[in-house]
mmCIF file of C-alpha atoms in Angstrom:
data_model
loop_
_atom_site.group_PDB
_atom_site.id
_atom_site.type_symbol
_atom_site.label_atom_id
_atom_site.label_comp_id
_atom_site.label_asym_id
_atom_site.label_seq_id
_atom_site.Cartn_x
_atom_site.Cartn_y
_atom_site.Cartn_z
ATOM 1 C CA MET A 970 131.052 46.730 201.884
ATOM 2 C CA GLY A 971 130.018 47.524 198.196
ATOM 3 C CA SER A 972 127.833 49.378 196.163
ATOM 4 C CA VAL A 973 124.897 48.513 194.004
ATOM 5 C CA ILE A 974 123.939 50.987 191.239
ATOM 6 C CA PHE A 975 120.367 50.537 190.153
ATOM 7 C CA ASP A 976 118.915 51.494 186.790
ATOM 8 C CA PHE A 977 115.348 52.714 187.350
ATOM 9 C CA ASP A 978 113.182 52.150 184.271
ATOM 10 C CA SER A 979 112.305 48.724 183.642
ATOM 11 C CA THR A 980 114.575 47.611 186.730
ATOM 12 C CA LEU A 981 113.493 48.903 189.861
ATOM 13 C CA VAL A 982 110.195 49.851 188.259
ATOM 14 C CA PRO A 983 108.325 47.604 185.481
ATOM 15 C CA SER A 984 108.060 50.085 182.743
ATOM 16 C CA GLU A 985 109.660 53.284 180.930
ATOM 17 C CA SER A 986 108.816 56.487 183.471
ATOM 18 C CA LEU A 987 109.332 58.788 180.542
ATOM 19 C CA GLU A 988 106.944 57.071 178.385
ATOM 20 C CA GLU A 989 104.355 56.513 181.205
ATOM 21 C CA VAL A 990 104.526 60.585 181.578
ATOM 22 C CA LEU A 991 104.419 61.221 177.905
ATOM 23 C CA ALA A 992 101.630 58.797 177.348
ATOM 24 C CA ARG A 993 99.659 60.946 179.590
ATOM 25 C CA ALA A 994 100.015 64.256 177.341
ATOM 26 C CA GLY A 995 96.918 65.580 175.511
ATOM 27 C CA GLY A 996 96.769 65.527 171.837
ATOM 28 C CA LEU A 997 98.848 62.879 171.347
ATOM 29 C CA SER A 998 97.670 61.048 168.400
ATOM 30 C CA ASP A 999 98.417 56.825 168.261
ATOM 31 C CA THR A 1000 101.082 57.624 165.936
ATOM 32 C CA GLU A 1001 102.849 59.475 168.025
ATOM 33 C CA ARG A 1002 102.630 57.616 170.817
ATOM 34 C CA GLU A 1003 103.841 54.842 169.152
ATOM 35 C CA GLU A 1004 106.752 57.158 167.749
ATOM 36 C CA ILE A 1005 107.664 57.693 171.377
ATOM 37 C CA ARG A 1006 107.553 53.726 171.979
ATOM 38 C CA GLU A 1007 109.977 53.192 169.237
ATOM 39 C CA ILE A 1008 112.470 55.911 170.171
ATOM 40 C CA THR A 1009 112.625 54.631 173.639
ATOM 41 C CA ALA A 1010 113.499 51.356 172.608
ATOM 42 C CA ALA A 1011 116.151 52.165 170.044
ATOM 43 C CA GLY A 1012 117.712 54.178 172.836
ATOM 44 C CA MET A 1013 117.646 51.545 175.286
ATOM 45 C CA ASP A 1014 118.734 49.034 172.403
ATOM 46 C CA GLY A 1015 121.889 51.235 171.899
ATOM 47 C CA ARG A 1016 120.474 52.100 168.349
ATOM 48 C CA LEU A 1017 120.373 55.755 169.237
ATOM 49 C CA SER A 1018 121.923 57.984 171.911
ATOM 50 C CA PHE A 1019 120.338 58.801 175.035
ATOM 51 C CA GLU A 1020 120.805 62.462 174.337
ATOM 52 C CA ASP A 1021 119.172 62.142 170.955
ATOM 53 C CA SER A 1022 116.159 59.952 172.470
ATOM 54 C CA LEU A 1023 115.683 62.273 175.108
ATOM 55 C CA ARG A 1024 115.621 65.228 172.933
ATOM 56 C CA MET A 1025 113.404 63.824 170.006
ATOM 57 C CA ARG A 1026 110.794 62.214 172.753
ATOM 58 C CA LEU A 1027 110.432 65.701 174.310
ATOM 59 C CA GLY A 1028 109.967 66.973 170.854
ATOM 60 C CA ILE A 1029 107.016 65.202 170.347
ATOM 61 C CA ALA A 1030 105.484 65.784 173.701
ATOM 62 C CA SER A 1031 106.421 68.134 176.813
ATOM 63 C CA PRO A 1032 105.290 66.827 180.329
ATOM 64 C CA SER A 1033 103.817 68.834 182.971
ATOM 65 C CA LEU A 1034 105.022 68.795 186.567
ATOM 66 C CA ALA A 1035 101.304 67.556 187.652
ATOM 67 C CA GLU A 1036 101.950 64.594 185.283
ATOM 68 C CA VAL A 1037 105.446 63.990 186.367
ATOM 69 C CA THR A 1038 104.392 64.173 189.902
ATOM 70 C CA ALA A 1039 101.163 61.721 189.555
ATOM 71 C CA VAL A 1040 103.325 59.181 187.845
ATOM 72 C CA ALA A 1041 106.183 59.570 190.390
ATOM 73 C CA HIS A 1042 103.818 58.443 193.208
ATOM 74 C CA GLU A 1043 102.565 55.765 191.158
ATOM 75 C CA LEU A 1044 105.676 54.165 190.338
ATOM 76 C CA ALA A 1045 106.866 54.593 193.750
ATOM 77 C CA THR A 1046 104.360 52.476 194.959
ATOM 78 C CA SER A 1047 104.248 49.883 192.722
ATOM 79 C CA PRO A 1048 108.090 49.018 192.329
ATOM 80 C CA SER A 1049 109.273 45.736 190.817
ATOM 81 C CA ALA A 1050 108.313 42.818 193.137
ATOM 82 C CA GLY A 1051 110.738 42.275 195.645
ATOM 83 C CA ALA A 1052 112.486 45.381 194.808
ATOM 84 C CA PRO A 1053 111.958 47.093 198.470
ATOM 85 C CA GLU A 1054 112.915 43.797 200.415
ATOM 86 C CA LEU A 1055 116.176 43.614 198.373
ATOM 87 C CA VAL A 1056 117.082 47.097 198.954
ATOM 88 C CA THR A 1057 116.375 46.618 202.754
ATOM 89 C CA ALA A 1058 118.608 43.514 202.644
ATOM 90 C CA LEU A 1059 121.596 45.445 201.103
ATOM 91 C CA HIS A 1060 121.339 48.050 203.351
ATOM 92 C CA ASP A 1061 121.076 45.792 206.256
ATOM 93 C CA ALA A 1062 124.325 44.028 204.976
ATOM 94 C CA GLY A 1063 126.413 47.492 204.831
ATOM 95 C CA HIS A 1064 126.239 47.839 201.043
ATOM 96 C CA GLN A 1065 125.510 51.272 199.414
ATOM 97 C CA VAL A 1066 122.358 51.056 197.252
ATOM 98 C CA TRP A 1067 122.511 54.175 194.341
ATOM 99 C CA ILE A 1068 120.055 54.979 191.650
ATOM 100 C CA VAL A 1069 121.543 56.344 188.459
ATOM 101 C CA SER A 1070 119.032 56.934 185.710
ATOM 102 C CA GLY A 1071 118.170 58.775 182.529
ATOM 103 C CA GLY A 1072 114.804 59.329 184.411
ATOM 104 C CA LEU A 1073 113.704 62.466 185.622
ATOM 105 C CA ARG A 1074 114.780 63.297 189.212
ATOM 106 C CA GLU A 1075 111.309 63.591 190.243
ATOM 107 C CA MET A 1076 110.583 59.910 189.719
ATOM 108 C CA LEU A 1077 113.879 58.816 190.982
ATOM 109 C CA GLU A 1078 113.670 60.728 194.303
ATOM 110 C CA ALA A 1079 109.974 59.758 194.962
ATOM 111 C CA MET A 1080 111.081 55.855 194.932
ATOM 112 C CA GLY A 1081 114.492 56.887 196.845
ATOM 113 C CA SER A 1082 112.277 57.739 199.286
ATOM 114 C CA ALA A 1083 110.119 55.110 199.514
ATOM 115 C CA LEU A 1084 113.178 52.571 199.257
ATOM 116 C CA GLY A 1085 114.953 54.602 202.159
ATOM 117 C CA ILE A 1086 117.838 55.474 199.384
ATOM 118 C CA PRO A 1087 119.588 59.002 200.394
ATOM 119 C CA ARG A 1088 119.238 61.935 197.908
ATOM 120 C CA LEU A 1089 122.979 62.126 197.554
ATOM 121 C CA ARG A 1090 122.988 58.460 195.952
ATOM 122 C CA ILE A 1091 120.224 59.481 193.385
ATOM 123 C CA HIS A 1092 121.267 60.607 189.940
ATOM 124 C CA GLY A 1093 119.332 61.564 186.536
ATOM 125 C CA VAL A 1094 118.036 64.340 184.663
ATOM 126 C CA THR A 1095 117.548 67.666 186.147
ATOM 127 C CA ALA A 1096 114.551 69.461 184.607
ATOM 128 C CA GLN A 1097 113.633 73.129 184.880
ATOM 129 C CA TRP A 1098 110.045 74.081 185.318
ATOM 130 C CA THR A 1099 108.114 77.216 184.739
ATOM 131 C CA PRO A 1100 106.083 78.568 187.987
ATOM 132 C CA ALA A 1101 102.907 77.129 186.136
ATOM 133 C CA GLY A 1102 104.440 73.982 185.908
ATOM 134 C CA THR A 1103 105.323 73.384 182.284
ATOM 135 C CA LEU A 1104 108.705 71.989 181.177
ATOM 136 C CA GLU A 1105 110.829 74.873 180.463
ATOM 137 C CA ALA A 1106 114.036 73.083 179.660
ATOM 138 C CA ILE A 1107 116.368 70.400 180.635
ATOM 139 C CA ALA A 1108 119.144 72.126 183.045
ATOM 140 C CA PRO A 1109 122.058 72.864 180.462
ATOM 141 C CA ASP A 1110 124.651 71.227 183.164
ATOM 142 C CA CYS A 1111 123.148 68.144 183.426
ATOM 143 C CA GLY A 1112 125.386 65.472 182.181
ATOM 144 C CA PHE A 1113 122.600 62.714 182.342
ATOM 145 C CA ALA A 1114 120.780 64.413 179.537
ATOM 146 C CA ILE A 1115 123.785 63.195 177.399
ATOM 147 C CA SER A 1116 124.473 60.001 179.296
ATOM 148 C CA LYS A 1117 124.985 58.176 182.361
ATOM 149 C CA VAL A 1118 128.473 58.113 181.551
ATOM 150 C CA GLU A 1119 128.913 61.650 180.989
ATOM 151 C CA GLY A 1120 126.621 62.676 184.009
ATOM 152 C CA LEU A 1121 129.085 60.235 186.390
ATOM 153 C CA SER A 1122 132.236 61.636 184.898
ATOM 154 C CA ARG A 1123 131.372 65.119 185.459
ATOM 155 C CA LEU A 1124 130.428 64.079 189.449
ATOM 156 C CA GLY A 1125 133.003 61.408 190.148
ATOM 157 C CA PRO A 1126 130.983 59.547 192.634
ATOM 158 C CA ALA A 1127 132.895 57.660 195.356
ATOM 159 C CA PHE A 1128 131.167 54.168 194.901
ATOM 160 C CA ALA A 1129 132.178 51.684 197.447
ATOM 161 C CA ARG A 1130 133.861 48.627 195.657
ATOM 162 C CA PRO A 1131 133.130 46.418 194.435
ATOM 163 C CA ALA A 1132 130.617 48.751 192.632
ATOM 164 C CA ILE A 1133 127.659 46.334 190.641
ATOM 165 C CA GLY A 1134 125.689 48.061 188.276
ATOM 166 C CA VAL A 1135 122.165 46.281 187.543
ATOM 167 C CA GLY A 1136 119.962 47.552 184.470
ATOM 168 C CA ASP A 1137 118.416 46.306 181.244
ATOM 169 C CA GLY A 1138 119.684 48.760 178.701
ATOM 170 C CA ALA A 1139 122.782 49.894 176.811
ATOM 171 C CA THR A 1140 123.189 52.919 179.035
ATOM 172 C CA ASP A 1141 123.510 50.472 181.794
ATOM 173 C CA LEU A 1142 126.120 48.404 180.291
ATOM 174 C CA ALA A 1143 128.102 51.510 179.370
ATOM 175 C CA LEU A 1144 128.960 52.024 182.965
ATOM 176 C CA ARG A 1145 130.894 48.832 182.766
ATOM 177 C CA THR A 1146 132.997 49.474 180.044
ATOM 178 C CA ALA A 1147 133.718 53.208 181.154
ATOM 179 C CA GLY A 1148 134.970 51.615 184.377
ATOM 180 C CA PHE A 1149 132.407 52.970 186.874
ATOM 181 C CA VAL A 1150 131.359 49.528 188.115
ATOM 182 C CA ASP A 1151 133.400 46.405 188.445
ATOM 183 C CA LYS A 1152 130.537 44.118 187.211
ATOM 184 C CA PHE A 1153 127.313 44.416 185.302
ATOM 185 C CA VAL A 1154 123.958 42.255 185.759
ATOM 186 C CA ALA A 1155 121.397 42.638 183.362
ATOM 187 C CA TYR A 1156 117.975 42.561 184.406
ATOM 188 C CA THR A 1157 115.600 40.862 182.133
ATOM 189 C CA GLU A 1158 112.298 40.532 183.922
ATOM 190 C CA HIS A 1159 110.606 43.637 182.134
ATOM 191 C CA ALA A 1160 113.112 43.909 178.918
ATOM 192 C CA LEU A 1161 115.581 41.391 177.343
ATOM 193 C CA ARG A 1162 118.156 43.108 175.033
ATOM 194 C CA PRO A 1163 120.015 40.536 173.492
ATOM 195 C CA SER A 1164 123.019 43.011 172.890
ATOM 196 C CA VAL A 1165 123.031 44.059 176.732
ATOM 197 C CA VAL A 1166 122.836 40.405 177.852
ATOM 198 C CA ALA A 1167 125.952 39.566 175.641
ATOM 199 C CA GLY A 1168 127.893 42.293 177.317
ATOM 200 C CA ALA A 1169 126.906 41.356 180.800
ATOM 201 C CA ASP A 1170 128.647 39.665 183.633
ATOM 202 C CA ALA A 1171 125.488 38.024 184.730
ATOM 203 C CA THR A 1172 121.680 38.174 184.339
ATOM 204 C CA ALA A 1173 119.030 38.394 186.374
ATOM 205 C CA ALA A 1174 115.241 37.589 185.606
ATOM 206 C CA SER A 1175 113.586 38.798 188.929
ATOM 207 C CA MET A 1176 114.798 40.564 192.287
ATOM 208 C CA ALA A 1177 114.913 36.789 193.872
ATOM 209 C CA ASP A 1178 117.316 35.968 191.087
ATOM 210 C CA LEU A 1179 118.999 39.440 191.448
ATOM 211 C CA ASP A 1180 119.744 38.607 195.351
ATOM 212 C CA GLU A 1181 121.333 35.398 194.572
ATOM 213 C CA VAL A 1182 123.785 37.019 191.790
ATOM 214 C CA LEU A 1183 124.487 40.091 194.003
ATOM 215 C CA GLU A 1184 125.743 37.709 197.079
ATOM 216 C CA ARG A 1185 128.020 35.968 194.772
ATOM 217 C CA LEU A 1186 129.237 39.370 193.411
ATOM 218 C CA LEU A 1187 129.528 41.372 196.279
ATOM 219 C CA THR A 1188 131.912 38.928 198.312
#
């Protein structure tokens, strides 16, 4: 039995979830929307730390809980093609499936519920909401608001080995460098980042490709 640790954005789903939420924020100019996209790309390419990327994007627009919930539902019902089948096959084979992401927990848990992934195997950014549903702050003790490595370092999750990381960004590749995963697969269906591919043990351009790669790496 092993573990597969999935990224969420541009991996389990075709888009960047926070970008989707912020795009709904009222009063944003086209320039601000483009700035959010550029900040997201810089973070995923490793040109900007995730902590700075998150802070800068939320400084431009803050989502409401209603907006987050709506997007969470949409993404949970439209995952990357083949993702539900692959997760089911991994569970049937006795492997653990995790979601580790810089996305908001509301997003991740909606997808986890749809895919049958237990909440205790879902880790991401915890937001604090006011009674009116506006964003108050990111939980001060949330390591995932700094980086995935920081978040997992504080939790010390017991991944069954071998542990295989799957994702599209520099923050995902960092889990391999830090030793949280034994192998890293660059998922390129929705975003191909040359620096991430260069550091990966394997690549997959679809969930069908990923199925074949994982069958090899998990044995």
